[in-house]
mmCIF file of C-alpha atoms and ligand atoms in Angstrom:
data_model
loop_
_atom_site.group_PDB
_atom_site.id
_atom_site.type_symbol
_atom_site.label_atom_id
_atom_site.label_comp_id
_atom_site.label_asym_id
_atom_site.label_seq_id
_atom_site.Cartn_x
_atom_site.Cartn_y
_atom_site.Cartn_z
ATOM 1 C CA MET A 81 -20.666 12.556 12.082
ATOM 2 C CA ALA A 82 -20.196 9.637 9.679
ATOM 3 C CA GLU A 83 -16.727 9.268 8.177
ATOM 4 C CA PRO A 84 -16.498 10.228 4.483
ATOM 5 C CA SER A 85 -16.463 7.071 2.368
ATOM 6 C CA TYR A 86 -13.143 7.961 0.734
ATOM 7 C CA LEU A 87 -11.380 7.692 4.113
ATOM 8 C CA SER A 88 -12.824 4.210 4.715
ATOM 9 C CA ALA A 89 -11.653 3.151 1.252
ATOM 10 C CA VAL A 90 -8.122 4.499 1.853
ATOM 11 C CA ARG A 91 -7.901 2.779 5.252
ATOM 12 C CA ALA A 92 -9.135 -0.586 3.962
ATOM 13 C CA SER A 93 -6.910 -0.427 0.878
ATOM 14 C CA TYR A 94 -3.713 0.402 2.738
ATOM 15 C CA ASP A 95 -4.489 -2.216 5.383
ATOM 16 C CA THR A 96 -4.663 -4.692 2.492
ATOM 17 C CA VAL A 97 -1.476 -3.586 0.719
ATOM 18 C CA ALA A 98 0.725 -2.594 3.689
ATOM 19 C CA VAL A 99 3.056 -5.609 3.622
ATOM 20 C CA GLU A 100 3.363 -5.498 -0.183
ATOM 21 C CA TYR A 101 3.965 -1.754 -0.019
ATOM 22 C CA VAL A 102 7.038 -2.267 2.144
ATOM 23 C CA ALA A 103 8.260 -5.060 -0.117
ATOM 24 C CA ARG A 104 7.780 -3.124 -3.370
ATOM 25 C CA VAL A 105 8.468 0.530 -2.591
ATOM 26 C CA PRO A 106 12.171 1.327 -2.219
ATOM 27 C CA PRO A 107 13.210 2.957 1.087
ATOM 28 C CA PRO A 108 14.136 6.675 1.334
ATOM 29 C CA ASP A 109 17.850 5.946 0.823
ATOM 30 C CA ALA A 110 16.953 4.757 -2.703
ATOM 31 C CA MET A 111 14.859 7.825 -3.567
ATOM 32 C CA ASP A 112 15.935 10.151 -6.357
ATOM 33 C CA PRO A 113 18.542 12.706 -5.248
ATOM 34 C CA LEU A 114 16.259 15.753 -5.613
ATOM 35 C CA SER A 115 13.561 14.278 -3.381
ATOM 36 C CA ARG A 116 16.182 13.422 -0.777
ATOM 37 C CA ALA A 117 17.549 16.949 -1.097
ATOM 38 C CA MET A 118 14.085 18.376 -0.374
ATOM 39 C CA LEU A 119 13.781 16.152 2.698
ATOM 40 C CA ALA A 120 17.241 17.293 3.846
ATOM 41 C CA ALA A 121 16.360 20.967 3.281
ATOM 42 C CA PHE A 122 13.101 20.513 5.212
ATOM 43 C CA ALA A 123 14.989 18.841 8.067
ATOM 44 C CA GLU A 124 17.473 21.709 8.188
ATOM 45 C CA LEU A 125 14.683 24.308 8.201
ATOM 46 C CA VAL A 126 12.727 22.701 11.029
ATOM 47 C CA ARG A 127 15.891 22.067 13.056
ATOM 48 C CA ALA A 128 16.749 25.768 12.774
ATOM 49 C CA ALA A 129 13.297 26.848 14.008
ATOM 50 C CA ALA A 130 12.083 26.498 17.605
ATOM 51 C CA PRO A 131 12.326 22.880 18.814
ATOM 52 C CA ARG A 132 8.846 21.518 18.208
ATOM 53 C CA PRO A 133 7.633 18.123 16.996
ATOM 54 C CA VAL A 134 7.258 17.410 13.301
ATOM 55 C CA ALA A 135 4.282 15.374 12.078
ATOM 56 C CA ASP A 136 4.663 12.968 9.164
ATOM 57 C CA LEU A 137 1.018 12.861 8.043
ATOM 58 C CA GLY A 138 0.172 9.735 6.070
ATOM 59 C CA CYS A 139 3.415 8.156 7.266
ATOM 60 C CA GLY A 140 2.632 4.665 5.954
ATOM 61 C CA PRO A 141 5.181 2.174 7.341
ATOM 62 C CA GLY A 142 7.207 4.989 8.919
ATOM 63 C CA ARG A 143 10.319 4.808 6.780
ATOM 64 C CA VAL A 144 10.339 8.505 5.905
ATOM 65 C CA THR A 145 9.520 9.377 9.546
ATOM 66 C CA ALA A 146 12.595 7.394 10.570
ATOM 67 C CA TYR A 147 14.644 9.017 7.792
ATOM 68 C CA LEU A 148 13.723 12.460 9.182
ATOM 69 C CA ALA A 149 14.535 11.301 12.706
ATOM 70 C CA GLY A 150 17.938 10.251 11.363
ATOM 71 C CA LEU A 151 18.378 13.836 10.156
ATOM 72 C CA GLY A 152 17.902 15.100 13.715
ATOM 73 C CA VAL A 153 14.183 15.937 13.514
ATOM 74 C CA ALA A 154 11.745 15.141 16.372
ATOM 75 C CA ALA A 155 9.422 13.354 13.969
ATOM 76 C CA PHE A 156 6.320 11.312 14.717
ATOM 77 C CA GLY A 157 3.947 9.588 12.310
ATOM 78 C CA VAL A 158 0.179 9.548 11.778
ATOM 79 C CA ASP A 159 -1.641 7.259 9.373
ATOM 80 C CA LEU A 160 -5.200 6.199 8.697
ATOM 81 C CA SER A 161 -4.231 2.546 8.257
ATOM 82 C CA PRO A 162 -3.827 0.524 11.483
ATOM 83 C CA LYS A 163 -1.779 -2.065 9.573
ATOM 84 C CA MET A 164 0.654 0.584 8.354
ATOM 85 C CA ILE A 165 0.995 1.888 11.916
ATOM 86 C CA GLU A 166 1.559 -1.648 13.216
ATOM 87 C CA LEU A 167 4.420 -2.097 10.714
ATOM 88 C CA ALA A 168 5.864 1.325 11.602
ATOM 89 C CA ARG A 169 5.799 0.625 15.341
ATOM 90 C CA HIS A 170 7.412 -2.756 14.814
ATOM 91 C CA ALA A 171 10.194 -1.374 12.579
ATOM 92 C CA TYR A 172 10.864 1.775 14.616
ATOM 93 C CA PRO A 173 9.911 1.079 18.262
ATOM 94 C CA ASP A 174 11.638 4.259 19.485
ATOM 95 C CA LEU A 175 9.419 6.549 17.406
ATOM 96 C CA ARG A 176 5.798 7.566 18.051
ATOM 97 C CA PHE A 177 3.161 6.442 15.552
ATOM 98 C CA THR A 178 -0.569 7.070 15.851
ATOM 99 C CA VAL A 179 -3.607 5.910 13.908
ATOM 100 C CA GLY A 180 -5.473 9.002 12.742
ATOM 101 C CA SER A 181 -6.457 11.128 9.792
ATOM 102 C CA MET A 182 -4.562 14.093 8.474
ATOM 103 C CA THR A 183 -7.947 15.721 7.918
ATOM 104 C CA ALA A 184 -8.199 16.072 11.716
ATOM 105 C CA PRO A 185 -4.699 15.461 13.118
ATOM 106 C CA GLY A 186 -5.796 15.875 16.767
ATOM 107 C CA THR A 187 -2.954 18.324 17.384
ATOM 108 C CA GLY A 188 -3.270 21.663 19.174
ATOM 109 C CA ASP A 189 -3.070 25.071 17.518
ATOM 110 C CA ASP A 190 0.501 26.192 16.653
ATOM 111 C CA ALA A 191 1.897 22.924 18.083
ATOM 112 C CA LEU A 192 4.086 21.687 15.229
ATOM 113 C CA GLY A 193 7.468 22.859 13.993
ATOM 114 C CA GLY A 194 6.839 21.100 10.711
ATOM 115 C CA ILE A 195 4.506 18.902 8.713
ATOM 116 C CA LEU A 196 5.555 16.371 6.126
ATOM 117 C CA ALA A 197 2.859 15.184 3.690
ATOM 118 C CA TRP A 198 4.790 12.732 1.528
ATOM 119 C CA TYR A 199 2.803 11.033 -1.230
ATOM 120 C CA SER A 200 -0.168 10.965 1.108
ATOM 121 C CA THR A 201 -2.602 13.662 -0.092
ATOM 122 C CA HIS A 202 -3.401 12.269 -3.555
ATOM 123 C CA HIS A 203 -6.255 10.125 -2.212
ATOM 124 C CA THR A 204 -8.040 13.189 -0.830
ATOM 125 C CA PRO A 205 -10.744 14.547 -3.170
ATOM 126 C CA PRO A 206 -9.789 18.077 -4.265
ATOM 127 C CA ARG A 207 -12.982 19.493 -2.698
ATOM 128 C CA CYS A 208 -11.660 18.302 0.707
ATOM 129 C CA LEU A 209 -8.172 19.801 0.339
ATOM 130 C CA PRO A 210 -9.039 23.350 1.514
ATOM 131 C CA ALA A 211 -10.258 22.024 4.891
ATOM 132 C CA MET A 212 -7.229 19.723 5.197
ATOM 133 C CA PHE A 213 -4.738 22.459 4.377
ATOM 134 C CA ALA A 214 -6.545 24.730 6.859
ATOM 135 C CA GLU A 215 -5.760 22.081 9.500
ATOM 136 C CA PHE A 216 -2.099 22.120 8.411
ATOM 137 C CA HIS A 217 -2.105 25.908 8.894
ATOM 138 C CA ARG A 218 -3.853 25.684 12.275
ATOM 139 C CA THR A 219 -1.484 23.105 13.712
ATOM 140 C CA LEU A 220 1.785 24.603 12.414
ATOM 141 C CA ALA A 221 3.529 27.067 14.704
ATOM 142 C CA PRO A 222 4.169 30.514 13.224
ATOM 143 C CA GLY A 223 7.405 30.123 11.261
ATOM 144 C CA GLY A 224 6.789 26.351 10.950
ATOM 145 C CA HIS A 225 7.406 24.559 7.657
ATOM 146 C CA LEU A 226 5.442 22.185 5.439
ATOM 147 C CA LEU A 227 7.031 19.833 2.933
ATOM 148 C CA TRP A 228 4.498 18.386 0.516
ATOM 149 C CA GLY A 229 5.564 15.804 -2.068
ATOM 150 C CA ASP A 230 3.344 13.819 -4.412
ATOM 151 C CA TYR A 231 2.462 12.905 -7.964
ATOM 152 C CA VAL A 232 1.336 15.792 -10.145
ATOM 153 C CA GLY A 233 -0.909 15.865 -13.210
ATOM 154 C CA ASP A 234 -4.538 16.432 -14.020
ATOM 155 C CA ALA A 235 -6.402 13.170 -13.549
ATOM 156 C CA HIS A 236 -8.885 11.249 -11.429
ATOM 157 C CA LEU A 237 -7.766 7.617 -11.235
ATOM 158 C CA ARG A 238 -9.838 4.662 -10.063
ATOM 159 C CA PRO A 239 -7.438 1.723 -9.913
ATOM 160 C CA THR A 240 -8.744 -1.694 -8.929
ATOM 161 C CA ARG A 241 -5.330 -3.016 -7.931
ATOM 162 C CA GLY A 242 -2.347 -1.469 -6.211
ATOM 163 C CA TYR A 243 0.942 -3.024 -5.127
ATOM 164 C CA GLY A 244 -0.387 -6.311 -6.518
ATOM 165 C CA ARG A 245 -3.523 -6.366 -4.320
ATOM 166 C CA PRO A 246 -7.155 -5.243 -4.727
ATOM 167 C CA VAL A 247 -7.762 -1.630 -3.704
ATOM 168 C CA SER A 248 -10.793 0.662 -3.584
ATOM 169 C CA TYR A 249 -9.118 4.050 -3.106
ATOM 170 C CA GLU A 250 -9.201 6.721 -5.778
ATOM 171 C CA SER A 251 -6.366 9.095 -6.670
ATOM 172 C CA TYR A 252 -6.546 12.730 -7.696
ATOM 173 C CA LEU A 253 -3.555 14.207 -9.491
ATOM 174 C CA LEU A 254 -3.421 17.992 -9.571
ATOM 175 C CA PRO A 255 -1.120 20.429 -11.341
ATOM 176 C CA LEU A 256 1.592 21.605 -8.955
ATOM 177 C CA ASP A 257 0.408 25.208 -9.252
ATOM 178 C CA ARG A 258 -3.098 24.220 -8.162
ATOM 179 C CA THR A 259 -1.808 22.552 -5.002
ATOM 180 C CA ALA A 260 0.445 25.567 -4.368
ATOM 181 C CA GLY A 261 -2.571 27.853 -4.786
ATOM 182 C CA LEU A 262 -4.616 25.820 -2.299
ATOM 183 C CA LEU A 263 -1.790 26.007 0.256
ATOM 184 C CA GLU A 264 -1.598 29.778 -0.239
ATOM 185 C CA GLN A 265 -5.378 30.054 0.178
ATOM 186 C CA ALA A 266 -4.978 28.258 3.516
ATOM 187 C CA GLY A 267 -2.593 31.010 4.646
ATOM 188 C CA LEU A 268 0.748 29.312 3.979
ATOM 189 C CA VAL A 269 3.506 30.951 1.947
ATOM 190 C CA VAL A 270 4.968 28.675 -0.715
ATOM 191 C CA THR A 271 8.741 29.164 -0.685
ATOM 192 C CA ALA A 272 9.976 26.523 -3.160
ATOM 193 C CA ARG A 273 8.602 24.360 -5.974
ATOM 194 C CA LEU A 274 10.190 21.332 -7.621
ATOM 195 C CA GLU A 275 8.599 19.436 -10.498
ATOM 196 C CA GLN A 276 10.216 16.256 -11.805
ATOM 197 C CA GLU A 277 9.632 14.033 -14.800
ATOM 198 C CA PRO A 278 8.969 10.302 -14.221
ATOM 199 C CA GLY A 279 12.080 8.423 -13.265
ATOM 200 C CA GLY A 280 13.593 6.255 -10.579
ATOM 201 C CA MET A 281 10.820 4.889 -8.383
ATOM 202 C CA ALA A 282 8.260 7.407 -9.735
ATOM 203 C CA ARG A 283 6.361 6.275 -12.829
ATOM 204 C CA ARG A 284 4.568 9.621 -13.115
ATOM 205 C CA PRO A 285 5.553 13.275 -12.968
ATOM 206 C CA HIS A 286 5.997 14.229 -9.344
ATOM 207 C CA GLY A 287 6.845 17.286 -7.354
ATOM 208 C CA CYS A 288 7.509 18.948 -4.031
ATOM 209 C CA LEU A 289 6.375 22.180 -2.422
ATOM 210 C CA LEU A 290 7.965 23.830 0.583
ATOM 211 C CA ALA A 291 5.718 26.238 2.448
ATOM 212 C CA ARG A 292 5.885 28.228 5.655
ATOM 213 C CA LYS A 293 3.322 29.598 8.082
ATOM 214 C CA PRO A 294 4.006 33.328 8.416
ATOM 215 C CA GLU A 295 5.251 34.623 11.786
ATOM 216 C CA GLN A 296 2.552 37.329 11.749
ATOM 217 C CA PRO A 297 -1.043 36.429 10.778
HETATM 218 C C1 SAM B 483 1.541 6.081 -0.866
HETATM 219 S S1 SAM B 483 1.485 5.864 0.871
HETATM 220 C C2 SAM B 483 2.848 6.878 1.393
HETATM 221 C C3 SAM B 483 3.336 6.503 2.768
HETATM 222 C C4 SAM B 483 4.563 7.284 3.255
HETATM 223 N N1 SAM B 483 4.325 8.704 3.298
HETATM 224 C C5 SAM B 483 5.771 6.957 2.422
HETATM 225 O O1 SAM B 483 6.210 7.819 1.666
HETATM 226 O O2 SAM B 483 6.256 5.826 2.537
HETATM 227 C C6 SAM B 483 0.088 6.852 1.322
HETATM 228 C C7 SAM B 483 -0.247 6.768 2.809
HETATM 229 O O3 SAM B 483 -1.099 7.869 3.147
HETATM 230 C C8 SAM B 483 -2.062 7.407 4.062
HETATM 231 N N2 SAM B 483 -3.207 8.317 4.014
HETATM 232 C C9 SAM B 483 -3.950 8.679 2.929
HETATM 233 N N3 SAM B 483 -4.908 9.544 3.296
HETATM 234 C C10 SAM B 483 -4.761 9.737 4.633
HETATM 235 C C11 SAM B 483 -5.445 10.528 5.613
HETATM 236 N N4 SAM B 483 -6.500 11.277 5.306
HETATM 237 N N5 SAM B 483 -4.980 10.513 6.881
HETATM 238 C C12 SAM B 483 -3.923 9.741 7.234
HETATM 239 N N6 SAM B 483 -3.264 8.959 6.377
HETATM 240 C C13 SAM B 483 -3.665 8.960 5.082
HETATM 241 C C14 SAM B 483 -2.381 5.999 3.605
HETATM 242 O O4 SAM B 483 -2.980 5.226 4.612
HETATM 243 C C15 SAM B 483 -0.985 5.507 3.206
HETATM 244 O O5 SAM B 483 -0.339 4.864 4.268
#
């Protein structure tokens, strides 16, 4: 089956901006304290569950994957952009990074102790989110955790430049409650919500959701 055109646009755009992305986006240590707290809480939750790998889906250059690994999590990264994965492998040779799409992570049923989707789902058209979140549910082990973080709002953006370079991706900002509802529809239980005003490295409102796959279906 032919790849949806939005995935090709995301891949080409992030291949183009990858080096600039690393230069312009501050590393996890410089994130706002609440976002770091959510990452720390997620790490603690997945460490406390059965020891299973944790997928950072849309890992970009791997800095948040490495941050999680530093918190004692068996994290690996997946990204659509080969250039991003090349940078991640170069920066963190001890970690596993794979080119792939979070719409079809290539992971077995119930295989993951956790999934991180960190500022990586906003390029996915809302009509495609139910299928993607169903994949999150399928691949998480019962009792496994999801941490989702991203911009929130109610907008469809078509930028022509990003990180100082030409891009062709589109962005879809959704109200936090809508994303939470889609995760619940996929069978996950949302356990925490955080919504933040613009500030620090985020020029837009942004938020986090923690969710869990129930032990019993
Ligand atoms: C804004 S960057 C965030 C990267 C990383 N999570 C971070 O916080 O540094 C978005 C990343 O998501 C990736 N991405 C977007 N849609 C994807 C998909 N369907 N599958 C895999 N990666 C995707 C892009 O290639 C890009 O590297």
